Amino acid sequence: MPLHGIRGLQSKVRELQESPGGLGFGRYFTDHMLLMDYEEGTGWGEPRIVPYGPLLLDPASKVFHYGQTVFEGMKAFKWKDGRARLFRPLDHVRRLNRSCARMCVPAVDEARVLGALRRLVTADADWIPEAPGTSLYIRPFVVATETQLGVAPSRSYAFVAICSPVGAYYAEGVRPVPIYVETEHVRAVAGGVGDAKTAGNYAAGLKAQEAAARMGCAQVLWLDGVEREYVEEVGSMNAFFRFGDEIVTPPLGGSILAGVTRDSVIRLLRGWGVSVSERPVSIGEVAAGLRDGKLREAFGTGTAAVVSPIGSLHWRGERLTVGDGEPGELSKRLYETLSGIQRGELPDAYGWMEVVPSAAE
């Protein structure tokens, strides 16, 4: 059972953050959560911060039967000056609204929600871990609460946000991980909901994730749902490949989530003068590049892991090693730069970090 709402646990969090993998990801939860309710005809009510606790949902709530739900994930960091800061929070709230639009969920007022999320982080600022690689993960989500069986958009919703002090997403740290290329199951197709952060996308991937684990792999490389040939995402992350001096990432075309970290990485790379192409990349091209050495690096990007180097691909019974199996030059530089910006150790040239008001302000 996850631990939460225990004042003494804050000292335990401080102890756990000092040991690699001690905090884990999503194991512990802070004292408060954010709630906001929607009713058709009156709209979204006022956001309120309440003690963390169970949600009271009727068994007939539509979320349980028709999967009408969306979520987001963002992070807060505590700098050496003691102030908490959020990484690109408005971009995350805007993406939440894009997911809402796809799932027929009423849009939230972005400024009001962002203000409420700031207040939530302020209330639980003591929970933000400070060791390298740690952060406070913030999970806003919306669920359909109307109690009626019938396939139609709900007329009532609950917006909730909870927070969790987290360590590195992968317990082994920033190390290249083996990836299983899925050739049977698909995650999404253009015209579906692959470009929305909705729970069904992730449930659909569990079967392939089980297969990857049996192969000793950390994640799944998804191929497109039509031709089963073109790379889409790696696990729940956006995929990047370095062919020579060019970085290639699949284009956003309705089946791939527009990652905030993806956008940050593209902007950093182009700022460094690196050529970045958003174009289709086939698994055949990837495999050929690994065999002839033209593919020098491969990595995934996302809020949880930031940058995750790929060490090898397991495809059709063949194990193809990426480079020398170690983190690539650009993978390391991207991780160190993004992490440095988030922790206030490097200049924030793009204005990505937003200060969270202290309790006294």
Short mmCIF file of C-alpha atoms in Angstrom, two decimals:
data_model
loop_
_atom_site.label_atom_id
_atom_site.label_comp_id
_atom_site.label_asym_id
_atom_site.label_seq_id
_atom_site.Cartn_x
_atom_site.Cartn_y
_atom_site.Cartn_z
CA MET A 1 0.00 0.00 0.00
CA PRO A 2 1.43 3.43 -0.88
CA LEU A 3 2.37 5.62 2.03
CA HIS A 4 0.97 9.11 2.26
CA GLY A 5 -0.24 11.76 4.64
CA ILE A 6 2.12 10.79 7.46
CA ARG A 7 3.97 13.81 8.82
CA GLY A 8 6.85 11.68 10.06
CA LEU A 9 7.32 10.32 6.55
CA GLN A 10 8.92 13.60 5.47
CA SER A 11 12.05 12.64 7.42
CA LYS A 12 11.88 9.19 5.84
CA VAL A 13 11.80 10.82 2.40
CA ARG A 14 14.90 12.81 3.28
CA GLU A 15 16.59 9.56 4.28
CA LEU A 16 15.45 7.66 1.19
CA GLN A 17 16.57 10.33 -1.27
CA GLU A 18 20.17 9.78 -0.24
CA SER A 19 20.17 6.13 -1.34
CA PRO A 20 20.10 5.29 -5.07
CA GLY A 21 16.62 4.09 -6.02
CA GLY A 22 15.46 4.64 -2.45
CA LEU A 23 12.53 6.89 -3.28
CA GLY A 24 11.58 4.98 -6.37
CA PHE A 25 8.83 6.43 -8.51
CA GLY A 26 5.28 7.00 -7.29
CA ARG A 27 5.59 5.11 -4.01
CA TYR A 28 4.98 7.94 -1.55
CA PHE A 29 2.41 10.73 -1.60
CA THR A 30 2.25 14.10 0.08
CA ASP A 31 -0.21 15.40 2.66
CA HIS A 32 -2.52 17.28 0.29
CA MET A 33 -4.33 16.96 -3.01
CA LEU A 34 -6.18 19.35 -5.28
CA LEU A 35 -9.85 18.82 -6.15
CA MET A 36 -12.21 20.59 -8.55
CA ASP A 37 -15.65 19.45 -9.72
CA TYR A 38 -17.56 19.98 -12.94
CA GLU A 39 -21.30 19.87 -13.51
CA GLU A 40 -22.93 20.42 -16.88
CA GLY A 41 -24.67 23.78 -16.92
CA THR A 42 -22.54 25.33 -14.17
CA GLY A 43 -19.02 24.46 -15.36
CA TRP A 44 -15.93 23.91 -13.26
CA GLY A 45 -16.18 24.89 -9.61
CA GLU A 46 -13.52 26.46 -7.45
CA PRO A 47 -10.32 24.42 -6.91
CA ARG A 48 -9.70 23.43 -3.31
CA ILE A 49 -6.74 21.90 -1.51
CA VAL A 50 -7.71 19.14 0.92
CA PRO A 51 -5.93 16.39 2.89
CA TYR A 52 -4.83 13.46 0.72
CA GLY A 53 -7.38 10.66 0.92
CA PRO A 54 -9.63 8.25 -0.98
CA LEU A 55 -12.04 9.50 -3.62
CA LEU A 56 -15.73 8.69 -3.19
CA LEU A 57 -16.96 7.47 -6.58
CA ASP A 58 -20.22 5.70 -7.36
CA PRO A 59 -19.77 2.23 -8.95
CA ALA A 60 -21.78 3.50 -11.91
CA SER A 61 -19.37 6.39 -12.57
CA LYS A 62 -18.69 6.46 -16.28
CA VAL A 63 -14.93 6.42 -15.86
CA PHE A 64 -15.13 2.79 -14.71
CA HIS A 65 -17.14 1.66 -17.71
CA TYR A 66 -16.09 3.79 -20.66
CA GLY A 67 -12.60 4.98 -19.73
CA GLN A 68 -13.30 8.69 -20.08
CA THR A 69 -10.24 10.05 -18.28
CA VAL A 70 -7.10 12.07 -18.98
CA PHE A 71 -3.97 12.84 -16.99
CA GLU A 72 -0.74 14.82 -17.01
CA GLY A 73 2.65 14.65 -15.33
CA MET A 74 4.96 17.52 -14.41
CA LYS A 75 7.75 18.16 -11.92
CA ALA A 76 8.77 20.63 -9.24
CA PHE A 77 12.36 21.12 -8.08
CA LYS A 78 13.87 22.85 -5.07
CA TRP A 79 16.86 25.05 -5.82
CA LYS A 80 19.72 25.92 -3.51
CA ASP A 81 17.96 29.19 -2.61
CA GLY A 82 15.22 27.12 -1.00
CA ARG A 83 12.57 28.14 -3.56
CA ALA A 84 10.50 25.59 -5.46
CA ARG A 85 10.23 25.84 -9.23
CA LEU A 86 8.07 24.13 -11.85
CA PHE A 87 9.34 23.03 -15.26
CA ARG A 88 7.19 24.33 -18.15
CA PRO A 89 3.92 24.02 -16.19
CA LEU A 90 1.75 26.00 -18.62
CA ASP A 91 2.78 23.70 -21.47
CA HIS A 92 1.63 20.71 -19.43
CA VAL A 93 -1.73 22.30 -18.59
CA ARG A 94 -2.22 23.18 -22.25
CA ARG A 95 -1.51 19.59 -23.22
CA LEU A 96 -4.01 18.45 -20.60
CA ASN A 97 -6.64 20.52 -22.39
CA ARG A 98 -5.69 18.98 -25.74
CA SER A 99 -6.23 15.55 -24.20
CA CYS A 100 -9.52 16.76 -22.74
CA ALA A 101 -10.70 17.88 -26.18
CA ARG A 102 -9.94 14.45 -27.68
CA MET A 103 -11.74 12.62 -24.86
CA CYS A 104 -14.79 14.94 -24.80
CA VAL A 105 -13.85 16.29 -21.36
CA PRO A 106 -14.64 19.98 -20.73
CA ALA A 107 -11.56 22.20 -20.90
CA VAL A 108 -10.18 23.64 -17.68
CA ASP A 109 -9.26 27.28 -17.20
CA GLU A 110 -5.49 27.09 -17.66
CA ALA A 111 -4.62 30.12 -15.52
CA ARG A 112 -6.87 29.00 -12.66
CA VAL A 113 -5.59 25.42 -12.69
CA LEU A 114 -1.98 26.56 -12.86
CA GLY A 115 -2.54 28.88 -9.90
CA ALA A 116 -4.11 26.03 -7.93
CA LEU A 117 -1.21 23.71 -8.75
CA ARG A 118 1.21 26.36 -7.50
CA ARG A 119 -0.71 26.51 -4.21
CA LEU A 120 -0.61 22.72 -3.92
CA VAL A 121 3.17 22.67 -4.37
CA THR A 122 3.51 25.49 -1.83
CA ALA A 123 1.43 23.53 0.69
CA ASP A 124 3.64 20.45 0.34
CA ALA A 125 6.98 22.16 -0.41
CA ASP A 126 8.65 20.33 2.48
CA TRP A 127 8.15 17.10 0.55
CA ILE A 128 10.31 18.18 -2.39
CA PRO A 129 13.51 16.09 -2.26
CA GLU A 130 16.76 17.88 -2.95
CA ALA A 131 19.27 15.16 -3.86
CA PRO A 132 20.48 14.98 -7.50
CA GLY A 133 18.04 13.15 -9.74
CA THR A 134 15.07 13.69 -7.41
CA SER A 135 12.00 15.91 -7.75
CA LEU A 136 8.36 16.27 -6.78
CA TYR A 137 6.21 14.59 -9.43
CA ILE A 138 2.78 16.19 -9.89
CA ARG A 139 -0.04 14.10 -11.37
CA PRO A 140 -3.18 16.04 -12.38
CA PHE A 141 -6.02 13.92 -13.79
CA VAL A 142 -9.69 14.11 -14.69
CA VAL A 143 -12.26 11.32 -14.34
CA ALA A 144 -15.87 11.09 -15.54
CA THR A 145 -18.19 10.87 -12.53
CA GLU A 146 -21.72 10.81 -13.97
CA THR A 147 -23.63 7.80 -12.61
CA GLN A 148 -25.36 6.49 -15.70
CA LEU A 149 -24.62 3.49 -17.87
CA GLY A 150 -24.66 4.56 -21.49
CA VAL A 151 -21.95 5.36 -24.01
CA ALA A 152 -21.97 9.15 -24.09
CA PRO A 153 -19.76 11.88 -22.64
CA SER A 154 -20.23 12.33 -18.91
CA ARG A 155 -22.07 15.38 -17.61
CA SER A 156 -19.94 15.59 -14.46
CA TYR A 157 -16.21 15.26 -13.77
CA ALA A 158 -13.64 15.43 -10.99
CA PHE A 159 -10.28 17.11 -11.50
CA VAL A 160 -7.66 15.80 -9.05
CA ALA A 161 -3.94 16.47 -8.57
CA ILE A 162 -1.66 14.49 -6.28
CA CYS A 163 2.09 14.80 -5.65
CA SER A 164 4.83 12.25 -5.08
CA PRO A 165 8.50 12.76 -4.12
CA VAL A 166 10.44 10.66 -6.64
CA GLY A 167 13.91 9.47 -7.44
CA ALA A 168 15.17 8.36 -10.82
CA TYR A 169 12.51 6.70 -13.01
CA TYR A 170 14.89 3.82 -13.68
CA ALA A 171 16.47 2.36 -10.55
CA GLU A 172 19.71 1.72 -12.44
CA GLY A 173 20.02 5.44 -13.14
CA VAL A 174 20.98 7.02 -16.46
CA ARG A 175 22.23 3.86 -18.08
CA PRO A 176 21.43 2.44 -21.51
CA VAL A 177 18.54 0.00 -21.29
CA PRO A 178 17.59 -2.95 -23.52
CA ILE A 179 14.43 -2.40 -25.59
CA TYR A 180 12.09 -4.98 -27.06
CA VAL A 181 10.70 -4.20 -30.53
CA GLU A 182 7.00 -5.11 -30.48
CA THR A 183 5.80 -6.63 -33.76
CA GLU A 184 2.41 -8.09 -32.77
CA HIS A 185 0.55 -5.59 -30.62
CA VAL A 186 0.11 -1.90 -31.41
CA ARG A 187 -0.29 1.07 -29.10
CA ALA A 188 -2.20 3.51 -31.29
CA VAL A 189 -3.11 4.54 -34.83
CA ALA A 190 -3.66 7.94 -36.40
CA GLY A 191 -7.24 8.98 -35.76
CA GLY A 192 -7.27 7.14 -32.44
CA VAL A 193 -6.24 8.50 -29.06
CA GLY A 194 -2.47 7.99 -29.25
CA ASP A 195 -1.84 11.73 -29.08
CA ALA A 196 -3.86 12.10 -25.86
CA LYS A 197 -2.70 11.20 -22.36
CA THR A 198 -5.52 8.86 -21.52
CA ALA A 199 -5.40 5.76 -19.37
CA GLY A 200 -6.37 3.33 -22.12
CA ASN A 201 -3.18 4.07 -24.06
CA TYR A 202 -1.13 2.75 -21.19
CA ALA A 203 -3.35 -0.22 -20.39
CA ALA A 204 -3.08 -1.27 -24.04
CA GLY A 205 0.69 -1.46 -23.67
CA LEU A 206 0.82 -3.77 -20.67
CA LYS A 207 0.72 -7.00 -22.67
CA ALA A 208 3.76 -6.01 -24.70
CA GLN A 209 5.50 -4.77 -21.57
CA GLU A 210 5.10 -8.24 -20.06
CA ALA A 211 6.71 -9.74 -23.16
CA ALA A 212 9.56 -7.24 -22.93
CA ALA A 213 10.18 -8.15 -19.29
CA ARG A 214 10.35 -11.84 -20.19
CA MET A 215 13.05 -10.93 -22.72
CA GLY A 216 15.01 -9.07 -20.05
CA CYS A 217 14.13 -5.69 -21.60
CA ALA A 218 13.19 -2.50 -19.79
CA GLN A 219 10.74 -1.11 -22.34
CA VAL A 220 8.93 -1.60 -25.63
CA LEU A 221 9.66 0.07 -28.96
CA TRP A 222 6.28 0.59 -30.63
CA LEU A 223 5.80 0.40 -34.39
CA ASP A 224 2.96 2.01 -36.32
CA GLY A 225 -0.39 0.26 -36.27
CA VAL A 226 -0.90 0.05 -40.04
CA GLU A 227 2.30 -1.14 -41.68
CA ARG A 228 4.06 -2.33 -38.49
CA GLU A 229 7.20 -0.77 -39.91
CA TYR A 230 7.65 2.79 -38.69
CA VAL A 231 8.90 3.65 -35.20
CA GLU A 232 6.49 5.57 -32.99
CA GLU A 233 7.29 5.68 -29.26
CA VAL A 234 9.59 3.84 -26.87
CA GLY A 235 7.51 2.83 -23.88
CA SER A 236 5.69 6.04 -22.95
CA MET A 237 8.52 8.21 -24.27
CA ASN A 238 9.29 9.94 -27.55
CA ALA A 239 12.05 8.24 -29.54
CA PHE A 240 15.21 9.83 -31.00
CA PHE A 241 17.94 8.35 -33.22
CA ARG A 242 21.33 9.78 -34.16
CA PHE A 243 22.37 8.85 -37.69
CA GLY A 244 25.84 10.30 -38.14
CA ASP A 245 25.46 13.95 -37.13
CA GLU A 246 21.71 14.11 -37.72
CA ILE A 247 19.06 13.50 -35.04
CA VAL A 248 15.83 11.92 -36.29
CA THR A 249 12.57 11.69 -34.36
CA PRO A 250 9.18 10.45 -35.63
CA PRO A 251 6.79 13.26 -36.58
CA LEU A 252 3.66 14.06 -34.61
CA GLY A 253 0.86 12.70 -36.76
CA GLY A 254 -2.06 11.86 -34.49
CA SER A 255 -0.72 8.69 -32.89
CA ILE A 256 2.27 10.10 -31.00
CA LEU A 257 2.08 12.24 -27.86
CA ALA A 258 3.54 15.73 -28.18
CA GLY A 259 6.06 15.47 -25.35
CA VAL A 260 7.06 18.62 -23.48
CA THR A 261 10.50 17.05 -22.97
CA ARG A 262 10.56 16.16 -26.68
CA ASP A 263 10.05 19.80 -27.56
CA SER A 264 12.70 20.87 -25.02
CA VAL A 265 15.23 18.43 -26.49
CA ILE A 266 14.57 19.57 -30.06
CA ARG A 267 15.01 23.21 -29.05
CA LEU A 268 18.24 22.47 -27.18
CA LEU A 269 19.69 20.47 -30.07
CA ARG A 270 18.86 23.10 -32.66
CA GLY A 271 20.28 25.74 -30.36
CA TRP A 272 23.55 23.77 -30.34
CA GLY A 273 23.58 23.68 -34.14
CA VAL A 274 22.62 20.00 -34.36
CA SER A 275 20.48 18.99 -37.33
CA VAL A 276 17.10 17.61 -36.19
CA SER A 277 14.66 15.98 -38.63
CA GLU A 278 11.07 15.14 -37.72
CA ARG A 279 10.38 12.41 -40.26
CA PRO A 280 9.23 8.80 -40.44
CA VAL A 281 11.96 6.33 -39.49
CA SER A 282 11.47 2.63 -40.16
CA ILE A 283 12.67 -0.20 -37.96
CA GLY A 284 14.52 -1.46 -41.03
CA GLU A 285 16.45 1.82 -41.27
CA VAL A 286 17.23 1.63 -37.55
CA ALA A 287 18.44 -1.97 -37.80
CA ALA A 288 20.57 -1.21 -40.87
CA GLY A 289 22.08 1.78 -39.08
CA LEU A 290 22.99 -0.37 -36.10
CA ARG A 291 24.57 -3.02 -38.30
CA ASP A 292 26.71 -0.61 -40.33
CA GLY A 293 27.49 1.77 -37.47
CA LYS A 294 25.72 4.81 -38.92
CA LEU A 295 23.27 4.83 -36.03
CA ARG A 296 25.43 6.19 -33.22
CA GLU A 297 22.87 6.86 -30.47
CA ALA A 298 19.25 6.17 -29.60
CA PHE A 299 17.27 7.47 -26.64
CA GLY A 300 13.80 8.20 -25.30
CA THR A 301 12.60 11.41 -23.69
CA GLY A 302 9.81 12.09 -21.22
CA THR A 303 8.89 13.92 -18.04
CA ALA A 304 9.51 10.94 -15.77
CA ALA A 305 12.85 9.72 -17.14
CA VAL A 306 14.01 13.00 -18.80
CA VAL A 307 16.44 11.25 -21.18
CA SER A 308 16.80 7.47 -21.27
CA PRO A 309 19.59 6.05 -23.50
CA ILE A 310 18.82 2.87 -25.43
CA GLY A 311 21.55 0.24 -25.10
CA SER A 312 20.21 -2.42 -27.45
CA LEU A 313 17.19 -3.40 -29.52
CA HIS A 314 15.77 -6.93 -29.53
CA TRP A 315 14.03 -7.48 -32.87
CA ARG A 316 13.01 -10.74 -34.53
CA GLY A 317 15.35 -12.78 -32.36
CA GLU A 318 18.35 -10.51 -32.99
CA ARG A 319 20.05 -8.33 -30.39
CA LEU A 320 21.40 -5.13 -31.92
CA THR A 321 23.70 -3.05 -29.70
CA VAL A 322 23.59 0.74 -29.98
CA GLY A 323 27.12 2.10 -30.32
CA ASP A 324 29.36 0.63 -27.64
CA GLY A 325 26.44 0.02 -25.28
CA GLU A 326 27.27 3.10 -23.21
CA PRO A 327 25.39 6.42 -23.01
CA GLY A 328 26.09 8.48 -26.11
CA GLU A 329 27.63 11.93 -26.17
CA LEU A 330 24.41 13.78 -26.99
CA SER A 331 22.28 11.64 -24.65
CA LYS A 332 24.53 12.55 -21.74
CA ARG A 333 24.72 16.22 -22.71
CA LEU A 334 20.95 16.50 -23.05
CA TYR A 335 20.31 14.82 -19.71
CA GLU A 336 22.90 16.92 -17.91
CA THR A 337 21.66 20.13 -19.52
CA LEU A 338 17.97 19.57 -18.85
CA SER A 339 18.67 18.38 -15.31
CA GLY A 340 20.99 21.33 -14.76
CA ILE A 341 18.35 23.81 -15.91
CA GLN A 342 15.69 22.14 -13.76
CA ARG A 343 17.90 22.24 -10.66
CA GLY A 344 19.16 25.79 -11.21
CA GLU A 345 22.72 24.69 -11.91
CA LEU A 346 22.71 25.94 -15.53
CA PRO A 347 21.24 29.09 -17.09
CA ASP A 348 17.57 28.89 -18.08
CA ALA A 349 17.93 30.58 -21.48
CA TYR A 350 14.45 29.52 -22.60
CA GLY A 351 12.52 30.67 -19.51
CA TRP A 352 11.28 27.16 -18.75
CA MET A 353 11.43 27.36 -14.93
CA GLU A 354 8.67 29.07 -12.98
CA VAL A 355 9.08 30.11 -9.33
CA VAL A 356 6.44 28.78 -6.93
CA PRO A 357 5.38 31.33 -4.27
CA SER A 358 6.43 30.48 -0.73
CA ALA A 359 3.85 30.05 2.03
CA ALA A 360 4.70 33.56 3.30
CA GLU A 361 3.95 35.21 -0.07
#
